[in-house]
Coordinates of C-alpha atoms in Angstrom, one line a residue:
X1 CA 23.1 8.3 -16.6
X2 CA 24.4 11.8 -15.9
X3 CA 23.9 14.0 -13.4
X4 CA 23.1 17.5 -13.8
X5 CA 25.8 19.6 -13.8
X6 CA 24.5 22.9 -12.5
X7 CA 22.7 22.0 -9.3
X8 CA 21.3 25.5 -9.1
X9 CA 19.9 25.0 -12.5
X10 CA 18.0 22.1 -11.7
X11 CA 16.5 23.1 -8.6
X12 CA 15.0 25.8 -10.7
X13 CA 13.6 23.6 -12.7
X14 CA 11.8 21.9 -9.8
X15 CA 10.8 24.5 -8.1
X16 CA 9.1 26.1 -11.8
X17 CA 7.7 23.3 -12.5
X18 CA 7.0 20.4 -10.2
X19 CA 4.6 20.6 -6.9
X20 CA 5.9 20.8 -3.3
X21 CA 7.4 18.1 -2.0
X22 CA 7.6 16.5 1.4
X23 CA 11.4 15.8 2.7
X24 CA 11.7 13.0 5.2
X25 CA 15.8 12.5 6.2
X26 CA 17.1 9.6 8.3
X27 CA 19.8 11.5 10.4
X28 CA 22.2 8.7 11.4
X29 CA 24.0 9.0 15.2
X30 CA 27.0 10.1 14.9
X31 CA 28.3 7.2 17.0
X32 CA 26.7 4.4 14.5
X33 CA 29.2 2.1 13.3
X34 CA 27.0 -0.3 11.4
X35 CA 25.8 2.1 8.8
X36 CA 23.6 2.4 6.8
X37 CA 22.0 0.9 9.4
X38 CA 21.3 1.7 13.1
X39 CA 19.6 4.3 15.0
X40 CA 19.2 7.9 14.6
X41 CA 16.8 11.3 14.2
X42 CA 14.3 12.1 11.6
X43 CA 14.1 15.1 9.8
X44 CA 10.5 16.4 8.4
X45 CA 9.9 19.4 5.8
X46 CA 6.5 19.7 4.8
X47 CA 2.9 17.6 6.2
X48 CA 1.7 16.3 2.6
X49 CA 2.5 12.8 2.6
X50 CA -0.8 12.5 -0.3
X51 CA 1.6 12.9 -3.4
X52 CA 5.1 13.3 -3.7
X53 CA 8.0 12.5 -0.4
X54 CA 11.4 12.7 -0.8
X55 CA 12.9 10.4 0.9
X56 CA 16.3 10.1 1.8
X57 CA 18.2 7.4 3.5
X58 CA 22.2 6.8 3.7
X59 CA 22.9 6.0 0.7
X60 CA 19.7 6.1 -1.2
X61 CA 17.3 8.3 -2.2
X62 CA 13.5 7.5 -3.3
X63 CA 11.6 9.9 -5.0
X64 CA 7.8 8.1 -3.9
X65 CA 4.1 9.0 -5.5
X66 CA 2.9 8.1 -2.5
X67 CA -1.7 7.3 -2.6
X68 CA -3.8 6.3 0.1
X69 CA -3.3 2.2 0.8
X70 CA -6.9 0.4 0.3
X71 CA -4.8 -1.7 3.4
X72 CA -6.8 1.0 5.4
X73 CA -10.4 0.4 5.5
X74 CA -11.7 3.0 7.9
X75 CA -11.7 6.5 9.6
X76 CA -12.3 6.1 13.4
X77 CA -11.5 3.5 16.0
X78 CA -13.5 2.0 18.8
X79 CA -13.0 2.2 22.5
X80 CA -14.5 1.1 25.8
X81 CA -15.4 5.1 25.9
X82 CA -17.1 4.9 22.4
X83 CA -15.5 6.1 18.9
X84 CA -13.1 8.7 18.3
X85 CA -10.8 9.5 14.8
X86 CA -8.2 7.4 13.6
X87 CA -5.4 10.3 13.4
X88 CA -2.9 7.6 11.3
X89 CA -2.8 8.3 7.5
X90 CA -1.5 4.6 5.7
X91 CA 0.1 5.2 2.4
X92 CA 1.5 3.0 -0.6
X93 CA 3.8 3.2 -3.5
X94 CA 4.7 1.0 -6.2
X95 CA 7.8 0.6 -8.3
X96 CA 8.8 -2.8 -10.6
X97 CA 10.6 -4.6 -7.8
X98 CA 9.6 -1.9 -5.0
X99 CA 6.7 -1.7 -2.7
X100 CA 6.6 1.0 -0.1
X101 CA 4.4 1.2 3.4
X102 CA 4.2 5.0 5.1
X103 CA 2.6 5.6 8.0
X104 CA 1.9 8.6 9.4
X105 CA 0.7 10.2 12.9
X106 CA -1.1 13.8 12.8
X107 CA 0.9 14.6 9.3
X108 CA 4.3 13.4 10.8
X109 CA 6.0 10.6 9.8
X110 CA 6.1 7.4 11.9
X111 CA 7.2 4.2 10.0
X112 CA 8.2 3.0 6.8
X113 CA 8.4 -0.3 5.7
X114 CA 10.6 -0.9 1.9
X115 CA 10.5 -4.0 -0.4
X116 CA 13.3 -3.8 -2.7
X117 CA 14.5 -7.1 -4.8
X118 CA 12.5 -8.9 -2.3
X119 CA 14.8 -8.0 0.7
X120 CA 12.6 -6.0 3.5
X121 CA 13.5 -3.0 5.1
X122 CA 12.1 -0.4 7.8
X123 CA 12.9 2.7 9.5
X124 CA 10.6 2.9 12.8
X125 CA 10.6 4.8 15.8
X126 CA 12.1 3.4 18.9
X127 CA 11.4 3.9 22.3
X128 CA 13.6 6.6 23.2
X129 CA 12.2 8.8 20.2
X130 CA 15.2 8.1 18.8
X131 CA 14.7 5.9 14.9
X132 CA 15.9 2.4 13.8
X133 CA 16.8 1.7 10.0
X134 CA 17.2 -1.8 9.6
X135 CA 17.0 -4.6 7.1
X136 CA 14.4 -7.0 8.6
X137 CA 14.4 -9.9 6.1
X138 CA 13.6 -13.2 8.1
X139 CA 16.7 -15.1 9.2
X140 CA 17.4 -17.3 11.9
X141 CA 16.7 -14.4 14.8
X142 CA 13.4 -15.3 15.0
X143 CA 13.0 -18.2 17.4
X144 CA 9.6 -17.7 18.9
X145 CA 7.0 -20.6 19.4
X146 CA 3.2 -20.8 17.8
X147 CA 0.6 -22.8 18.0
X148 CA -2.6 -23.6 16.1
X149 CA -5.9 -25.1 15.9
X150 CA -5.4 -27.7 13.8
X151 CA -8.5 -27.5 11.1
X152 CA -10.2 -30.1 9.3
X153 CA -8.5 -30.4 5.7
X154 CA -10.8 -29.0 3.2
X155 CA -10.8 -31.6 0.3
X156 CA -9.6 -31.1 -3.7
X157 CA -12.2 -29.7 -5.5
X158 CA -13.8 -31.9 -8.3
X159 CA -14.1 -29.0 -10.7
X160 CA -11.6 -29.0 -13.1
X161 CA -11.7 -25.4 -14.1
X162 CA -11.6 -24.4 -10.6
X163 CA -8.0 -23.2 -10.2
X164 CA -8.8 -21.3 -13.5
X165 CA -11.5 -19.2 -12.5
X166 CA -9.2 -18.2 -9.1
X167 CA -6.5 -17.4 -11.2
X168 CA -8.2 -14.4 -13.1
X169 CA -9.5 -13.2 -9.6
X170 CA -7.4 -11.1 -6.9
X171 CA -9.1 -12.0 -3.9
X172 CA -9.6 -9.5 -0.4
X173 CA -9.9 -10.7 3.1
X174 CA -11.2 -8.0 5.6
X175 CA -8.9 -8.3 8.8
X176 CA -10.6 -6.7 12.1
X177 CA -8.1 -5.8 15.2
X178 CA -8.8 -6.0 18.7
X179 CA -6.5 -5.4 21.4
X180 CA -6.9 -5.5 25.3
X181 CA -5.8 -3.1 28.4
X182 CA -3.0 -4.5 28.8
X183 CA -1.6 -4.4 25.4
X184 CA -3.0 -0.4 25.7
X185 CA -1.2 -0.1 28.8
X186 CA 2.1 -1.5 26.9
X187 CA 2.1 0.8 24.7
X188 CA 2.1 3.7 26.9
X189 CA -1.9 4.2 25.9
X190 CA -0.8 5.9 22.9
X191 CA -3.7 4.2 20.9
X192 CA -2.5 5.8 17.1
X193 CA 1.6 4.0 17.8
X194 CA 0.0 0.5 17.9
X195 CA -2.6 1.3 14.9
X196 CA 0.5 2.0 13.0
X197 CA 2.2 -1.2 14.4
X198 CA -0.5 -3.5 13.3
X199 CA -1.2 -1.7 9.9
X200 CA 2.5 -2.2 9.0
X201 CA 2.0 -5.6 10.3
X202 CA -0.7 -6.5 7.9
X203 CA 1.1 -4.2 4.8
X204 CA 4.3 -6.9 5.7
X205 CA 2.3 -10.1 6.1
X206 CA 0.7 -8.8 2.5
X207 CA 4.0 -8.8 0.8
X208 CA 4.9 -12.1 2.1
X209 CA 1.9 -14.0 0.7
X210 CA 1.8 -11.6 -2.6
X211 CA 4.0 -12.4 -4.5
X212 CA 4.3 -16.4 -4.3
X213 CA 1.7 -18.7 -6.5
X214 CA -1.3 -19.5 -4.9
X215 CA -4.1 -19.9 -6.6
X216 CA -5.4 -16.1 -6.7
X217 CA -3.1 -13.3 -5.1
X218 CA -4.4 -12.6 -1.6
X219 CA -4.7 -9.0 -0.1
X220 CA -6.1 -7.8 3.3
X221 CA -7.5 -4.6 4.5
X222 CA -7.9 -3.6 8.3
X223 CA -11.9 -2.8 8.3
X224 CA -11.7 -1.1 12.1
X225 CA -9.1 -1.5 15.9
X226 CA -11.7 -1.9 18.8
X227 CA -8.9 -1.0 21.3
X228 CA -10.3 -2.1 25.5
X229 CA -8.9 1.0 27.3
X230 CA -10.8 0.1 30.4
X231 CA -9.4 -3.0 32.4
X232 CA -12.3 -3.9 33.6
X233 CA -14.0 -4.2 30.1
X234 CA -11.8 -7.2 28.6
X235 CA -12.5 -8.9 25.3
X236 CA -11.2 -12.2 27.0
X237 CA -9.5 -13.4 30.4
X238 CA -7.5 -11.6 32.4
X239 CA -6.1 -15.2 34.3
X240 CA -2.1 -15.1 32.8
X241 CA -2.0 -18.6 34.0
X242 CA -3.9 -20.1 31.0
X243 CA -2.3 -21.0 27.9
X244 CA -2.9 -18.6 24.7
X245 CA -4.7 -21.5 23.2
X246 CA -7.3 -21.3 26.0
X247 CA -7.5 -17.3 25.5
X248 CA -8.0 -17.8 22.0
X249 CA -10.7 -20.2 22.4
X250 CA -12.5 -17.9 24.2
X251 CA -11.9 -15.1 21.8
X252 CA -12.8 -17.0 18.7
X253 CA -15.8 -19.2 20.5
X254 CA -17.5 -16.5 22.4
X255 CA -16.4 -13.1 21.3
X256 CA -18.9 -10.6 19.7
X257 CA -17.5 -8.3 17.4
X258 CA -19.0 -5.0 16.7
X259 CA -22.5 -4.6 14.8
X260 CA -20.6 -2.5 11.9
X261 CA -18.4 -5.4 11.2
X262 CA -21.2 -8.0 10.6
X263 CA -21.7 -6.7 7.1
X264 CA -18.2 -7.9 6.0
X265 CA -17.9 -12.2 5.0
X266 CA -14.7 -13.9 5.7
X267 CA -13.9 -11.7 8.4
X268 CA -10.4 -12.5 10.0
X269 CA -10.2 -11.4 13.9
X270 CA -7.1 -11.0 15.3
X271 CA -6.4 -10.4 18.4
X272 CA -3.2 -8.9 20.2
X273 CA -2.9 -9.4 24.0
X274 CA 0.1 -7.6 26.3
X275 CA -0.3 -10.3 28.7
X276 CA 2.5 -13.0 28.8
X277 CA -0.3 -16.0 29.0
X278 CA 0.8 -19.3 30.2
X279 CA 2.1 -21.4 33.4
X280 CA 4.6 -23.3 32.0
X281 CA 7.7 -22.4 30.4
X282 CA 6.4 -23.5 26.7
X283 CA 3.3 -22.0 26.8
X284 CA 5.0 -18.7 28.0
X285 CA 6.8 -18.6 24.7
X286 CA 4.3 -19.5 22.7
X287 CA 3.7 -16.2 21.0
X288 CA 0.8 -17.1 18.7
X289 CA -2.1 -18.9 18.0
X290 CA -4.7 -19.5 15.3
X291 CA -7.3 -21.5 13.6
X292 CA -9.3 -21.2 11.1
X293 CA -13.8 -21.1 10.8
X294 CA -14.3 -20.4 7.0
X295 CA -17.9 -19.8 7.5
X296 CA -19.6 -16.5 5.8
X297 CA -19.4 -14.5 9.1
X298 CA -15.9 -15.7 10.4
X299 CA -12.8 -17.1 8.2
X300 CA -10.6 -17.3 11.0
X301 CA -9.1 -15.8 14.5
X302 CA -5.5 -15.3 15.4
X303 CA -3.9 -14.4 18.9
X304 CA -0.6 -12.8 19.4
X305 CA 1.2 -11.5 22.6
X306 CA 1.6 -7.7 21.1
X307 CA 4.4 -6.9 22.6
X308 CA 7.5 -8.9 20.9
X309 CA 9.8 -6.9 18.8
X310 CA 8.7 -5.7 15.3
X311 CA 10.6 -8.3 13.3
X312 CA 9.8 -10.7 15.1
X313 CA 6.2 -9.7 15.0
X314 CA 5.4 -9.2 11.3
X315 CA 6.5 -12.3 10.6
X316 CA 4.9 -14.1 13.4
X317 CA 1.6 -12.3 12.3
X318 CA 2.2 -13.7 8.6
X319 CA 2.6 -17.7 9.7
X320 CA -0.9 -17.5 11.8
X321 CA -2.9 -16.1 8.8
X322 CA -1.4 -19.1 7.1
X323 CA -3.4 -21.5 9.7
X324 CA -6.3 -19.6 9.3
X325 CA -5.9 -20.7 5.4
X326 CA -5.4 -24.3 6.5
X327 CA -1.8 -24.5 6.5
X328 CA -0.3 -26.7 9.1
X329 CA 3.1 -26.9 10.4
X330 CA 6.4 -27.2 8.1
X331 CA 8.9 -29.7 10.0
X332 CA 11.5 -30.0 7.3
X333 CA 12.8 -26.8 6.3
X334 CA 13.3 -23.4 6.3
X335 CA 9.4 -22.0 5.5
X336 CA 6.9 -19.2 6.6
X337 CA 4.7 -22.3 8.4
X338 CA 8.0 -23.5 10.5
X339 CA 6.6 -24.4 13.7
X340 CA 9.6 -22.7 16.0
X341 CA 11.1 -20.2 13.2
X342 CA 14.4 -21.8 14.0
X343 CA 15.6 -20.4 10.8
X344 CA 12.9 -18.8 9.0
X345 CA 12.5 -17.5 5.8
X346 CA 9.6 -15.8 3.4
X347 CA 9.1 -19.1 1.4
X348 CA 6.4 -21.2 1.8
X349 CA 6.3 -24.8 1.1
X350 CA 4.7 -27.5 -1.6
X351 CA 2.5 -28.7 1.1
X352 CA 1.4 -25.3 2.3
X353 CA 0.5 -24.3 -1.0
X354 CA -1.3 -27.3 -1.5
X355 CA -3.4 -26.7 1.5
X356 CA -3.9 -22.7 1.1
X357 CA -5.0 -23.5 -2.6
X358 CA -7.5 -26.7 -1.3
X359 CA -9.1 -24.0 1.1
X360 CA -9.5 -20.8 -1.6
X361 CA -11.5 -24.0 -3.7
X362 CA -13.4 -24.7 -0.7
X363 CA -14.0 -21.0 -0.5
X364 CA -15.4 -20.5 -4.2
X365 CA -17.4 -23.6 -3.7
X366 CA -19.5 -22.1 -1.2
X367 CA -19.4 -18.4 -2.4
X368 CA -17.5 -16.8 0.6
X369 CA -14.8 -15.1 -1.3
X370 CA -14.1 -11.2 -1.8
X371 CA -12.7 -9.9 -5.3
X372 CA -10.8 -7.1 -5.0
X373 CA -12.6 -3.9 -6.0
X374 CA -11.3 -2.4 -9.2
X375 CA -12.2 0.5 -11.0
X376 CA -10.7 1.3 -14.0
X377 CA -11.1 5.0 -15.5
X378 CA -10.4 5.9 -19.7
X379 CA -11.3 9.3 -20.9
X380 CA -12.1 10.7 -24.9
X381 CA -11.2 14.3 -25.8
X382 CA -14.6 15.1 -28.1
X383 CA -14.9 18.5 -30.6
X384 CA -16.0 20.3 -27.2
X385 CA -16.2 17.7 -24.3
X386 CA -14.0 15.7 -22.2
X387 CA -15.6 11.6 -21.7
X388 CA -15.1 10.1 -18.5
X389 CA -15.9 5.9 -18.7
X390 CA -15.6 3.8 -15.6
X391 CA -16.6 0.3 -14.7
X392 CA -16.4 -1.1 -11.2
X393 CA -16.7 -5.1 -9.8
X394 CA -18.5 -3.2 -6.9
X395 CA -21.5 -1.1 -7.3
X396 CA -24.3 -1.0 -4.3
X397 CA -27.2 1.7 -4.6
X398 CA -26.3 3.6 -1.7
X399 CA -22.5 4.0 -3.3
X400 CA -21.8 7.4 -4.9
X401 CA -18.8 8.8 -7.1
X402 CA -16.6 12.0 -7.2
X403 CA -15.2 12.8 -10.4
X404 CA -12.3 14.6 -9.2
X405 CA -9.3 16.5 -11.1
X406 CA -5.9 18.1 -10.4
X407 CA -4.2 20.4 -12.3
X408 CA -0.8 20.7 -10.2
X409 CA 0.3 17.4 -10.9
X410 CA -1.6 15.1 -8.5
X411 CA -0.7 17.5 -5.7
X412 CA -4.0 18.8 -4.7
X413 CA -7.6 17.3 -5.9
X414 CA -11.0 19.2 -6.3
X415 CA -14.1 17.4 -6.5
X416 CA -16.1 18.4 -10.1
X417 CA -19.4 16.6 -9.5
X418 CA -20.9 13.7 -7.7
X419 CA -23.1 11.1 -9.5
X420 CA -25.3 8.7 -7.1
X421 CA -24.7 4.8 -7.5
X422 CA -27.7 3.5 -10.5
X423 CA -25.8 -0.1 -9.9
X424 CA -24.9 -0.2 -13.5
X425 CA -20.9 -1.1 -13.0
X426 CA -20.2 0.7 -15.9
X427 CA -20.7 4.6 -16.1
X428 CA -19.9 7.7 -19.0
X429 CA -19.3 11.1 -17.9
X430 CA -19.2 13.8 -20.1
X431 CA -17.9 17.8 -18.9
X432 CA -16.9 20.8 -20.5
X433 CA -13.3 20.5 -22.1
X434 CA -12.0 23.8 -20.8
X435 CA -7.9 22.9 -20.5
X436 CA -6.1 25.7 -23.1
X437 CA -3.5 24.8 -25.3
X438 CA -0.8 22.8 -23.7
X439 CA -2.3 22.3 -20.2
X440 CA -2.4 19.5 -18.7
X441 CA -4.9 18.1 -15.9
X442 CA -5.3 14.5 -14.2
X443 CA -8.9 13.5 -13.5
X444 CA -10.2 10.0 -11.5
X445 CA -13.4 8.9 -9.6
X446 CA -13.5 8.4 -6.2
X447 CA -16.2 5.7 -5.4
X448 CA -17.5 5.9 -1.9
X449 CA -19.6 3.2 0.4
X450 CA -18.7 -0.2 1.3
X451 CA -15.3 0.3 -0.6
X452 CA -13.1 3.4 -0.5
X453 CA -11.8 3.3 -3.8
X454 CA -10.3 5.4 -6.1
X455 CA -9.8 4.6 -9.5
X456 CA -6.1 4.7 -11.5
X457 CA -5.7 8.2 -12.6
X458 CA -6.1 9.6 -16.4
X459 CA -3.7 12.2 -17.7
X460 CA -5.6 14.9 -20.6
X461 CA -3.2 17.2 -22.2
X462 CA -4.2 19.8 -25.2
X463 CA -1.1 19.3 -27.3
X464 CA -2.0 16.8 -29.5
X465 CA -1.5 15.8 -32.9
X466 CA -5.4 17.3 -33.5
X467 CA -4.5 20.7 -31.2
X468 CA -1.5 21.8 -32.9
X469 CA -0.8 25.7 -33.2
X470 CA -0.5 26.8 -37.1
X471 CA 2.2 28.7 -36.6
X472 CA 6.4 27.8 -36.6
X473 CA 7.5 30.6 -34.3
X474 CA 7.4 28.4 -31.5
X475 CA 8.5 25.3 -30.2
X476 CA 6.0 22.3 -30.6
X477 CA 6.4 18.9 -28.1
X478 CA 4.1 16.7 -28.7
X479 CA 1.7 14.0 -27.9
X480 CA 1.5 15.3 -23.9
X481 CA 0.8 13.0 -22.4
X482 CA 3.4 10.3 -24.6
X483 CA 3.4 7.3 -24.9
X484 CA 6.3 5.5 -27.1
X485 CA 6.9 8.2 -29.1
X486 CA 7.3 12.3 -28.4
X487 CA 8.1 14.5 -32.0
X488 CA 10.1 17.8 -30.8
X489 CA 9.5 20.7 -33.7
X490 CA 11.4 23.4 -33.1
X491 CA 11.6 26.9 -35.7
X492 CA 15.5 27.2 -35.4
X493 CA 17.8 24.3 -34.9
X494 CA 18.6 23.6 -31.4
X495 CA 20.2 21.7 -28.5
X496 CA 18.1 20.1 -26.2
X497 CA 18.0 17.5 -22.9
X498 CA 15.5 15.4 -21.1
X499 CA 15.8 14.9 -17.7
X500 CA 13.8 12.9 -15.0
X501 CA 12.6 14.6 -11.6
X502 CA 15.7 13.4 -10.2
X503 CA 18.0 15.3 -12.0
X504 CA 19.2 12.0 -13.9
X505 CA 19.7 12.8 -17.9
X506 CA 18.0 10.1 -19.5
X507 CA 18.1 11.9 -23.4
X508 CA 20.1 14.7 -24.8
X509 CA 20.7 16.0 -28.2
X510 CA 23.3 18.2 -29.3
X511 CA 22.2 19.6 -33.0
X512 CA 18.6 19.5 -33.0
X513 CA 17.2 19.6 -36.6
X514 CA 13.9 21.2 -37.3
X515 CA 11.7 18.4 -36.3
X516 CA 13.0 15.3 -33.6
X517 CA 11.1 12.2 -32.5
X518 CA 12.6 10.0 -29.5
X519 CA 11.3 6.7 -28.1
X520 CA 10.1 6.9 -25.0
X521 CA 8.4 3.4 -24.7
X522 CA 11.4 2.4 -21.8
X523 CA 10.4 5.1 -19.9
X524 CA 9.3 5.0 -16.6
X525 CA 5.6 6.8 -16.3
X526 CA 5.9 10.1 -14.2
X527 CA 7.1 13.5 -15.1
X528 CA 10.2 14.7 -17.8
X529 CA 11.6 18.0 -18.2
X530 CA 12.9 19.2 -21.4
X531 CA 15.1 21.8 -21.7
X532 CA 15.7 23.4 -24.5
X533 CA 19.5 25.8 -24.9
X534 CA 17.5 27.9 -27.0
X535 CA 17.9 32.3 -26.1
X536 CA 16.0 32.4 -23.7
X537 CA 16.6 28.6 -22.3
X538 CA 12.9 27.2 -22.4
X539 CA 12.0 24.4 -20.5
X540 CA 8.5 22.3 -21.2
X541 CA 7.1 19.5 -18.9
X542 CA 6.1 16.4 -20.5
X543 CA 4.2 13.4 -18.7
X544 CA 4.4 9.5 -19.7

């Protein structure tokens, strides 16, 4: 594809006609030899991080849509002193191929963690301020010890239309994080640093079980942190002579987790310790530990010395949750469930599969699995209204729902009403059409209770085929929104180009008749510019 030739020109055209955007820049040091990667500065323009980030990198530049991660399932965090505001922000974006992880701290930006063509990637601060870009898909660095509690094997279900019923299901497992004084103190008792850490922790271990073929994809989301800032208020033992698997014992045996959490089934404690438990030499580098429970109040508790590097870490973190699903140990090659991680790898096994898809049976059998909430929002443009139609898998009578709308592109939402839960699922919404001819407005619901969740967002343009002006002295692009095919009508014949936000010309004709239709079913949703050369140039905006 081209580029635009006239730089100037095209940053006009953003700056007409698409919203603010946030710039985040790795600055390499100028001493780095081992670019792209290495260590260097981060440069921030802009605090809105809850639409569109520019972010550049050596060598690449992404363009993300960034939305609030369902990964993050709450809004404060629990102390020994009592509760006090989680100041992270978690964001997600989505690409074919691409999955990106944002975290923020008080509106500045704190990590980042890329999937591209399955190769993972992060940019995360260090601690000398300074920032580390690095590719941190598993290899044979990671050579840290873990143990488990070794479950008892859940058997095959009879039912042969079991696997069938999981397949049509994404399923969600709430995850709750507790971490002691000493892990606190580790961290220099900056509390939002390791919220971050273990939210980029869960968003990594997410993408390692995603994508392979269990039985039904399996998310998480991080319902709460209880974080033990006073030493003398401990979760479990403070003896560093006993082995992890004694301190996890006595975290998942005795522990008693928060009131709030009760109300979530197939909770999955983990805890993170910054203790180096253990008197011998193998139980010192032993770095984790888990079993499973799979009861409605408990599916399973992990324990992990908090303090090992971030690699090292994430993928640690991703081999306990698969004890907790009643994987055991892989001895015979390179596999998420290795038992040493002498050269591990983001693959899991036959036999792990076998035993993670055994336990999700187990789970339906006896009714302790979560679906992932979904709500899915379509709209009809009426003679005078604009119908709004819903339907959500979760729908209790204390929930509510915003119908929200934007009309800067996403940028900035406004709440239009609020309709209380009737626990119906499905739900029609009818409001004034007010948009004018050839303005365009995004509208969703945001359901709140149990689940945040905000439904996929609807795009409702005037300038269809039913709205078109009766005149010729003007020209016409329409359907907005398109789908696979946008007709150009123009009075005077015309050249005319199509360009992405990125400045890429994806479309471009030279001698524009009187009328022009192009295909747009290959392209990518998100927002075109067309320029016409036309005296005076005119430019329209066009969504797909």
């Amino acid at each position: 594809m081209k580029r635009i030739a006239s730089i100037a020109s095209f940053l006009l055209l953003i700056a007409l006609f698409a919203p603010a955007q946030t710039l985040v820049r790795f600055v390499p040091e100028k001493k780095a030899t081992n670019q792209p990667f290495g260590r260097g500065k981060i440069e921030q323009t802009g605090t809105d991080f809850s639409h569109r980030v520019r972010l550049e990198l050596p060598g690449k530049t992404r363009l993300l849509i960034l939305k609030p991660s369902p990964i993050k399932q709450y809004d404060s965090i629990l102390t020994s002193a009592g509760s006090r505001p989680s100041t992270v922000d978690f964001f997600e974006a989505s690409a074919p191929n691409q999955k990106y992880y944002l975290a923020t701290i008080n509106k500045r930006f704190h990590t980042l963690l890329m999937i591209e063509k399955g190769q993972f990637y992060s940019v995360e601060q260090t601690s000398d301020s300074l920032f580390s870009y690095q590719n941190i898909t598993p290899d044979s660095s990671i050579t840290r010890l873990c143990g488990y509690d070794k479950p008892t094997d859940p058997k095959p279900s009879s039912a042969t239309n079991r696997h069938a019923r999981l397949a049509s299901s994404c399923l969600e497992f709430p995850v709750g994080f507790v971490c002691d004084s000493a892990y606190y103190k580790r961290f220099g008792q900056n509390m939002a640093q390791f919220e971050a850490a273990n939210l980029l922790r869960l968003a990594a271990s997410q993408e390692i079980w995603g994508p392979y073929a269990f039985d039904a994809p399996i998310t998480f989301k991080a319902i709460g942190h209880i974080i033990y800032t006073n030493p003398a208020d401990q979760p479990w033992s403070t003896d560093s002579q006993l082995p992890l698997s004694r301190i996890w014992g006595d975290f998942h045996n005795t522990y008693e987790k928060p009131a709030q959490w009760n109300r979530y089934k197939s909770l999955i404690l983990v805890g993170l310790t910054g203790t180096n438990y253990g008197a011998t030499e193998r139980d010192r580098n032993t770095w984790g530990y888990a079993g499973g429970a799979r009861n409605e109040h408990r599916m399973g508790t992990v324990c992990l010395k908090g303090y090992i590097e971030g690699i090292s870490m994430r993928w640690l973190f991703a081999h306990e949750l698969g004890h907790i699903f009643g994987a055991g140990h892989d001895t015979d090659g390179a596999y998420v469930m290795s038992d040493s991680y002498p050269n591990v790898s983001s693959i899991w096994s036959r036999t792990s599969k076998d035993a993670i898809n055994r336990t999700l049976a187990s789970l339906e059998d006896r009714k302790l699995l979560n679906e992932c909430p979904v709500m899915n929002l379509t709209y009809a443009i009426r003679k005078d209204s604009l119908e709004l139609a819903w339907k959500t898998n979760y729908d209790a009578i204390e929930d509510s729902f915003v119908v929200e709308y934007s009309s800067d592109d996403q940028k900035t939402w406004r709440a239009a009403d609020q309709i209380k839960s009737k626990k119906s699922f499905s739900y029609i919404y009818s409001l004034p059409n007010k948009l004018s001819l050839g303005q365009v407005a995004h509208y969703r619901i945001r359901q709140q209770g149990f689940n945040s969740l905000i439904s996929n967002a609807v795009v409702v343009g005037i300038l269809g085929v039913d709205h078109l002006p009766t005149t010729t002295t003007e020209v016409v692009v329409y359907p907005n929104p398109v789908s696979n095919q946008l007709t150009l009508n123009s009075p005077t014949p015309t050249a005319l180009t199509v360009y992405d936000l990125l400045g890429n010309q994806i479309h471009r004709v030279s001698a524009l008749k009187n009328k022009h239709i192009i295909n747009t079913s290959h392209w990518n949703a998100g927002l075109y510019l067309i320029r016409f050369d036309a005296n005076p140039e005119q430019v329209y905006k066009v969504v797909k």
